[in-house]
C-alpha positions as a Python dict, from the first residue, in 0.01 Angstrom:
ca = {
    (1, 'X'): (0, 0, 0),
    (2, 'X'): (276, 252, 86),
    (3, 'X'): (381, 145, -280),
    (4, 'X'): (84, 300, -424),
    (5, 'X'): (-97, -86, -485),
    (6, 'X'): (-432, 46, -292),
    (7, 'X'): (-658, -200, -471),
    (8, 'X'): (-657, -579, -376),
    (9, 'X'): (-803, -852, -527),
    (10, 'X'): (-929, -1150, -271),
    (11, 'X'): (-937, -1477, -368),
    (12, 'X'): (-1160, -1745, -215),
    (13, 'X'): (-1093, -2102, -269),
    (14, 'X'): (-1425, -2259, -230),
    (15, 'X'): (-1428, -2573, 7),
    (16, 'X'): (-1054, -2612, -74),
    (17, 'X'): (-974, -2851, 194),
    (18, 'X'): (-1257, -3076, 37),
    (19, 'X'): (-1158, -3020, -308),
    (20, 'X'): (-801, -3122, -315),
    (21, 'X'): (-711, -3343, -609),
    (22, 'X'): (-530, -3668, -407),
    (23, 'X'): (-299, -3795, -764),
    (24, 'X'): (-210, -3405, -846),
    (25, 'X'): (-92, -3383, -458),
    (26, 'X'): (49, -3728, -448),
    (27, 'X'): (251, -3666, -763),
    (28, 'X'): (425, -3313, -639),
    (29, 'X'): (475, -3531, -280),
    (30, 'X'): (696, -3744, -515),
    (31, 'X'): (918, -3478, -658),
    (32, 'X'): (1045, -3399, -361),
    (33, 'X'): (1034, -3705, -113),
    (34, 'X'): (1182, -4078, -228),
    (35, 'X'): (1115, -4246, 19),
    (36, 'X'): (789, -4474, -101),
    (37, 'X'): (690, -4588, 269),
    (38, 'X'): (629, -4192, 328),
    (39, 'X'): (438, -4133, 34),
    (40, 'X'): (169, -4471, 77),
    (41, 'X'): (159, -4324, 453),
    (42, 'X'): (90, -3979, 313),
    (43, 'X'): (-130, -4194, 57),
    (44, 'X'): (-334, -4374, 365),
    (45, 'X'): (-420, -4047, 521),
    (46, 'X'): (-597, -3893, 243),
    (47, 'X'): (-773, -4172, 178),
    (48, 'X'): (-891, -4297, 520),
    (49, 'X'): (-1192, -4186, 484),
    (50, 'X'): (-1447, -4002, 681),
    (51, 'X'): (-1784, -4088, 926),
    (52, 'X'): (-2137, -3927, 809),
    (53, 'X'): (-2466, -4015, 1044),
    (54, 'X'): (-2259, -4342, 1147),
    (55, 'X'): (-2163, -4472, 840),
    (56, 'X'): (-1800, -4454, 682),
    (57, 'X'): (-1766, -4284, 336),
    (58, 'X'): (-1511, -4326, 131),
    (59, 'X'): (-1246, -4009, 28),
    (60, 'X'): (-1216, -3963, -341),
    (61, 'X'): (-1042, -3618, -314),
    (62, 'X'): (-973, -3344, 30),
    (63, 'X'): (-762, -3314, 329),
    (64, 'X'): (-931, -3392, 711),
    (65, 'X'): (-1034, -3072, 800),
    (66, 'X'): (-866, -2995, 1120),
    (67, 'X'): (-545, -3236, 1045),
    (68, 'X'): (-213, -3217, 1166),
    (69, 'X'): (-56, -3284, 813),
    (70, 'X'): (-355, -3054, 638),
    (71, 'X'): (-192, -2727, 658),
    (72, 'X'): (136, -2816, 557),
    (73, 'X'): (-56, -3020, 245),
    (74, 'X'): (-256, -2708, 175),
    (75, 'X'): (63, -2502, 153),
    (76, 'X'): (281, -2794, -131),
    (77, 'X'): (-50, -2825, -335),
    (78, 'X'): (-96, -2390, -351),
    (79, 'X'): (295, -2348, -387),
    (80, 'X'): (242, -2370, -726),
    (81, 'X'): (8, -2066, -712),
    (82, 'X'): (281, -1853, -505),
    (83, 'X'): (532, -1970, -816),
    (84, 'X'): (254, -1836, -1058),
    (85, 'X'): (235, -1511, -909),
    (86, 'X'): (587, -1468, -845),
    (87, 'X'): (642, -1537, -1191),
    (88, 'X'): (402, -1266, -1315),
    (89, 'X'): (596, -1031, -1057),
    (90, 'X'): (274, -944, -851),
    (91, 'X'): (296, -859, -478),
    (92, 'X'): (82, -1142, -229),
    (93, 'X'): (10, -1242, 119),
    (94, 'X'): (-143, -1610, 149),
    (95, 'X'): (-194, -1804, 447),
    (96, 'X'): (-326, -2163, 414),
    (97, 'X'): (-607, -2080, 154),
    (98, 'X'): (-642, -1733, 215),
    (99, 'X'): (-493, -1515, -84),
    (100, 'X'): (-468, -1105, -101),
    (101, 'X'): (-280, -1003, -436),
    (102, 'X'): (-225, -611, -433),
    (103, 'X'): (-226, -440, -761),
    (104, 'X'): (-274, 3, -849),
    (105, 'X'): (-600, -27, -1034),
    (106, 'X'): (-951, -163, -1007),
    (107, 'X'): (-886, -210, -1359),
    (108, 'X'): (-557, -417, -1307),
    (109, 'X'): (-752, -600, -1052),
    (110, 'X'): (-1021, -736, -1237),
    (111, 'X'): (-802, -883, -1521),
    (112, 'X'): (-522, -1061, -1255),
    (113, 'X'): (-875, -1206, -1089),
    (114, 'X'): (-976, -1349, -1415),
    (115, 'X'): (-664, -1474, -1521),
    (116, 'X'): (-573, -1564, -1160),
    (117, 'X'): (-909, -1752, -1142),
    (118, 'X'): (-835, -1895, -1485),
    (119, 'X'): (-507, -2087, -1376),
    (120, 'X'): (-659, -2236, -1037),
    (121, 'X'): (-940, -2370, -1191),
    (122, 'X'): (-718, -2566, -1541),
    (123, 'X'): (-426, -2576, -1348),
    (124, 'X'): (-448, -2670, -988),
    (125, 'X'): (-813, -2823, -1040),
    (126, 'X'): (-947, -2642, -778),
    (127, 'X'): (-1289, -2404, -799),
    (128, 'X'): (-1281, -2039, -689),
    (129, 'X'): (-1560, -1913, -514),
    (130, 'X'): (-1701, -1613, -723),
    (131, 'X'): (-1934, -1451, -494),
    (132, 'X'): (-1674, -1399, -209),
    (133, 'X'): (-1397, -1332, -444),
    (134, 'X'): (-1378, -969, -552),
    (135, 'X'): (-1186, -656, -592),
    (136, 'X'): (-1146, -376, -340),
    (137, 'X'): (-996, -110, -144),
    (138, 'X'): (-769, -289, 165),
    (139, 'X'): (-902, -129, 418),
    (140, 'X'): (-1270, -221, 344),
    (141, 'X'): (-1172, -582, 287),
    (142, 'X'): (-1113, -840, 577),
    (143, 'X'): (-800, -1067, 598),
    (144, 'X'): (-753, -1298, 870),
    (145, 'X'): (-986, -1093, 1097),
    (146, 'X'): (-779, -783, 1011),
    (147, 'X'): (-801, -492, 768),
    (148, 'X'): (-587, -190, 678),
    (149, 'X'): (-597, 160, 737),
    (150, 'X'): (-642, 403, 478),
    (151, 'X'): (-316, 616, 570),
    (152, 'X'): (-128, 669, 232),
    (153, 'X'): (196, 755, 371),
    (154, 'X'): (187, 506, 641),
    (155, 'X'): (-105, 231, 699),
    (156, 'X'): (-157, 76, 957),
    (157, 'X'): (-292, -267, 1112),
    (158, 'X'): (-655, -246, 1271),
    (159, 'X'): (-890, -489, 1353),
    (160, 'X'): (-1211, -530, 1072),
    (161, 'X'): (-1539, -479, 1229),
    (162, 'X'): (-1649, -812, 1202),
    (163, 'X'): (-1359, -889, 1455),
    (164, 'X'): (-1518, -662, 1663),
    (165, 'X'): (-1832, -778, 1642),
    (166, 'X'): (-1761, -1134, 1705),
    (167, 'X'): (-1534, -1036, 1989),
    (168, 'X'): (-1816, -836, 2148),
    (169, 'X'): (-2108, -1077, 2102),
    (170, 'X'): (-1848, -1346, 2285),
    (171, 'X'): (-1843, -1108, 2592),
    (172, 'X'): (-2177, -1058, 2579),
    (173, 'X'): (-2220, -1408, 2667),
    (174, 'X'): (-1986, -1372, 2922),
    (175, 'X'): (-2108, -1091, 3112),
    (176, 'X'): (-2461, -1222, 3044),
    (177, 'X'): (-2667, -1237, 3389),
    (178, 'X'): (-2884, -1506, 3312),
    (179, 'X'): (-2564, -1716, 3374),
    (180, 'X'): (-2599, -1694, 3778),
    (181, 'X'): (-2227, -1652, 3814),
    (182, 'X'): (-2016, -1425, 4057),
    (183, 'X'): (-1811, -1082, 3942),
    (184, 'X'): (-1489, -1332, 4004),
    (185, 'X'): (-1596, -1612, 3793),
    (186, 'X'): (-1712, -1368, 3510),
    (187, 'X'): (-1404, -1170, 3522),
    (188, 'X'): (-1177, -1488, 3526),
    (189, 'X'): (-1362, -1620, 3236),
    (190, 'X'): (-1280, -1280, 3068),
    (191, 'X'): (-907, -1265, 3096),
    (192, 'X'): (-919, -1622, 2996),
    (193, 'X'): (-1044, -1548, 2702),
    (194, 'X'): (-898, -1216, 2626),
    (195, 'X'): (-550, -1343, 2650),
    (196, 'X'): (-632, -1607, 2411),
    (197, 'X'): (-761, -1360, 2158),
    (198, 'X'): (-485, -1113, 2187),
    (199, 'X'): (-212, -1379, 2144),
    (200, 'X'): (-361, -1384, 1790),
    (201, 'X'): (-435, -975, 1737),
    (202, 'X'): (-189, -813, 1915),
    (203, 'X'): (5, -719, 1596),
    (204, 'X'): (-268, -468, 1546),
    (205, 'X'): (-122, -110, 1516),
    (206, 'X'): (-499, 120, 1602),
    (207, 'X'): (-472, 133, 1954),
    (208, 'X'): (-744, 369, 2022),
    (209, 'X'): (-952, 83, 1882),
    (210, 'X'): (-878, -142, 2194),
    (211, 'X'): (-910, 190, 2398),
    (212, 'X'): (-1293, 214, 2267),
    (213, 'X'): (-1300, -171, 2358),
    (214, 'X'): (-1178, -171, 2701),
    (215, 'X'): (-1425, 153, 2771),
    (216, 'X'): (-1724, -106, 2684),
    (217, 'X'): (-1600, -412, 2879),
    (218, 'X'): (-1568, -206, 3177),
    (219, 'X'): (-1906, -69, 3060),
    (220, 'X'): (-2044, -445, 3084),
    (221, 'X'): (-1908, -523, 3380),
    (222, 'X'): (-2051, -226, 3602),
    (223, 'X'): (-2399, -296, 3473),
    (224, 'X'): (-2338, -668, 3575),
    (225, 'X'): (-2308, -520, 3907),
    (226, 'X'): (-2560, -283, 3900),
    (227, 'X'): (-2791, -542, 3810),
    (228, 'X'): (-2678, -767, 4078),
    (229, 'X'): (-2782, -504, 4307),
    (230, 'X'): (-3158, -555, 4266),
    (231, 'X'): (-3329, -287, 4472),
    (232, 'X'): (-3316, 59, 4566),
    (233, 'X'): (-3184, -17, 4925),
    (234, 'X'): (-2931, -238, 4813),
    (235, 'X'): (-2775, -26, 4546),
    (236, 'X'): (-2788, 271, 4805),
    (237, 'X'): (-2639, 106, 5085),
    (238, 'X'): (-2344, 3, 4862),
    (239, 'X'): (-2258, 283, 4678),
    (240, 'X'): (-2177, 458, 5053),
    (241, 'X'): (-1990, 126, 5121),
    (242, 'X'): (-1739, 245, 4871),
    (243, 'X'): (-1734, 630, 4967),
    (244, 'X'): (-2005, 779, 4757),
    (245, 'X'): (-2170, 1080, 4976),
    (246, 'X'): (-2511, 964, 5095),
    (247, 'X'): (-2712, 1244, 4887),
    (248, 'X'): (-2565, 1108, 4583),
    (249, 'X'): (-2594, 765, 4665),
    (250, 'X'): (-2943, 782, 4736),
    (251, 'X'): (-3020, 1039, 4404),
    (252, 'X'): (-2800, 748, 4192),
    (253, 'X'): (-2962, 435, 4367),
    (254, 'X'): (-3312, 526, 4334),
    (255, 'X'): (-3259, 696, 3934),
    (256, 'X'): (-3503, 510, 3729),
    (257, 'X'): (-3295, 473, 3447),
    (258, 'X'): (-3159, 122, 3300),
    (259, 'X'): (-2828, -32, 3371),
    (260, 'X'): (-2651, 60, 3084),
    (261, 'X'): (-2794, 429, 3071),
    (262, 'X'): (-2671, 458, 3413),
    (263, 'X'): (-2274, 376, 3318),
}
């Protein structure tokens, strides 16, 4: 983007871990690796078929979805795609099945999708999802739950709103009070989870987007509390509990308002 390439074109491979051709795979396996006992193992794997409504169906062509060897099968069978674009001297990011070519034009875009589209559907026998696939502007397209900024001298990482909206709808489920569960086990459950999540985002670069974030949890949490407090006295003889002046205490216990409104 800082190049000036501030159109991308997104390719979607459509069921590609259920669509991979087992003799095209098997036969770039044998470029590389000699020894035969690997490649009927390899062989074996693909082929062990799968369990639907308690039967056992055979596997004609696809990786196991959720595999140990799948994502490093994924990555020899598309290598030849990274070659391709190489080749044509195009800038890339791809992880697993995920592909974002970056080009200067809408116009530029639309012709590397065709071709692009063109060479993994002869070539690598695969089919490319045409209603996902499209091109945009990066920072209105999602990749890997992230997105770009529109900064042309320097963009940045940020999160894509869907992120955001998944993220929040989880802790909304966490901080739900149906749930009967204390402030301690709700806020443990919470750092479990937010830890795990920001393992995986913290490269983002838009802080004030976690700023805006933490604001809301905090947000959540205080009407988990107010709520918790259930009537007027309760909420009154609390609020003094933690220093609050009694006239505002009772003015702010006995307000009328929701618990959200009131935070």
């Amino acid at each position: 983007m800082t190049d000036g390439l501030r159109f991308c074109v997104d390719i979607d491979l459509s069921k590609f871990f259920d669509r991979v051709n087992h003799d095209r795979l098997m036969s770039r396996l044998a470029l590389k690796v000699q020894d035969k006992r690997v490649l009927k193992l390899i062989r074996k794997y693909l082929e062990c078929g799968v369990i639907v409504d308690g039967l056992e169906e055979a596997t004609e062509e696809g990786t196991p979805q959720g595999g140990p060897l799948s994502p490093l099968l994924s990555n020899i069978v598309l290598d030849e795609l990274d070659k391709e674009l190489e080749k044509r001297a195009l800038k890339f990011v791809r992880y697993a099945d995920d592909c974002v070519v970056y080009v200067g034009s809408k116009r530029a875009g639309e012709r590397v999708k065709g071709s692009i589209t063109k060479f993994i559907t002869k070539r690598l026998r695969l089919k490319v999802n045409e209603a996902k696939s499209s091109v945009g502007r990066p920072w209105k397209s999602k990749y890997l739950g992230f997105s770009l900024t529109s900064t042309r001298a320097q963009p940045r990482i940020k999160l894509h709103w869907k992120t955001l909206d998944r993220l929040k709808a989880k802790i909304r489920e966490l901080t739900g009070r149906q749930r009967g569960r204390s402030l301690l086990s709700i806020i443990k459950e919470l750092n479990e989870y937010l830890r795990g999540w920001w393992g995986y985002f913290s490269v983002m670069e838009t802080p004030y987007q976690l700023a805006q974030l933490a604001g809301w949890i905090r947000r959540r949490l205080r009407s988990y509390i107010w709520k918790q407090w259930k009537n007027r006295r309760t909420r009154v003889g609390n609020l003094m509990k933690l220093g609050i002046y009694e006239e505002t205490a009772v003015k702010t216990g006995c307000a009328r308002k929701g618990a959200w409104r009131m935070f």
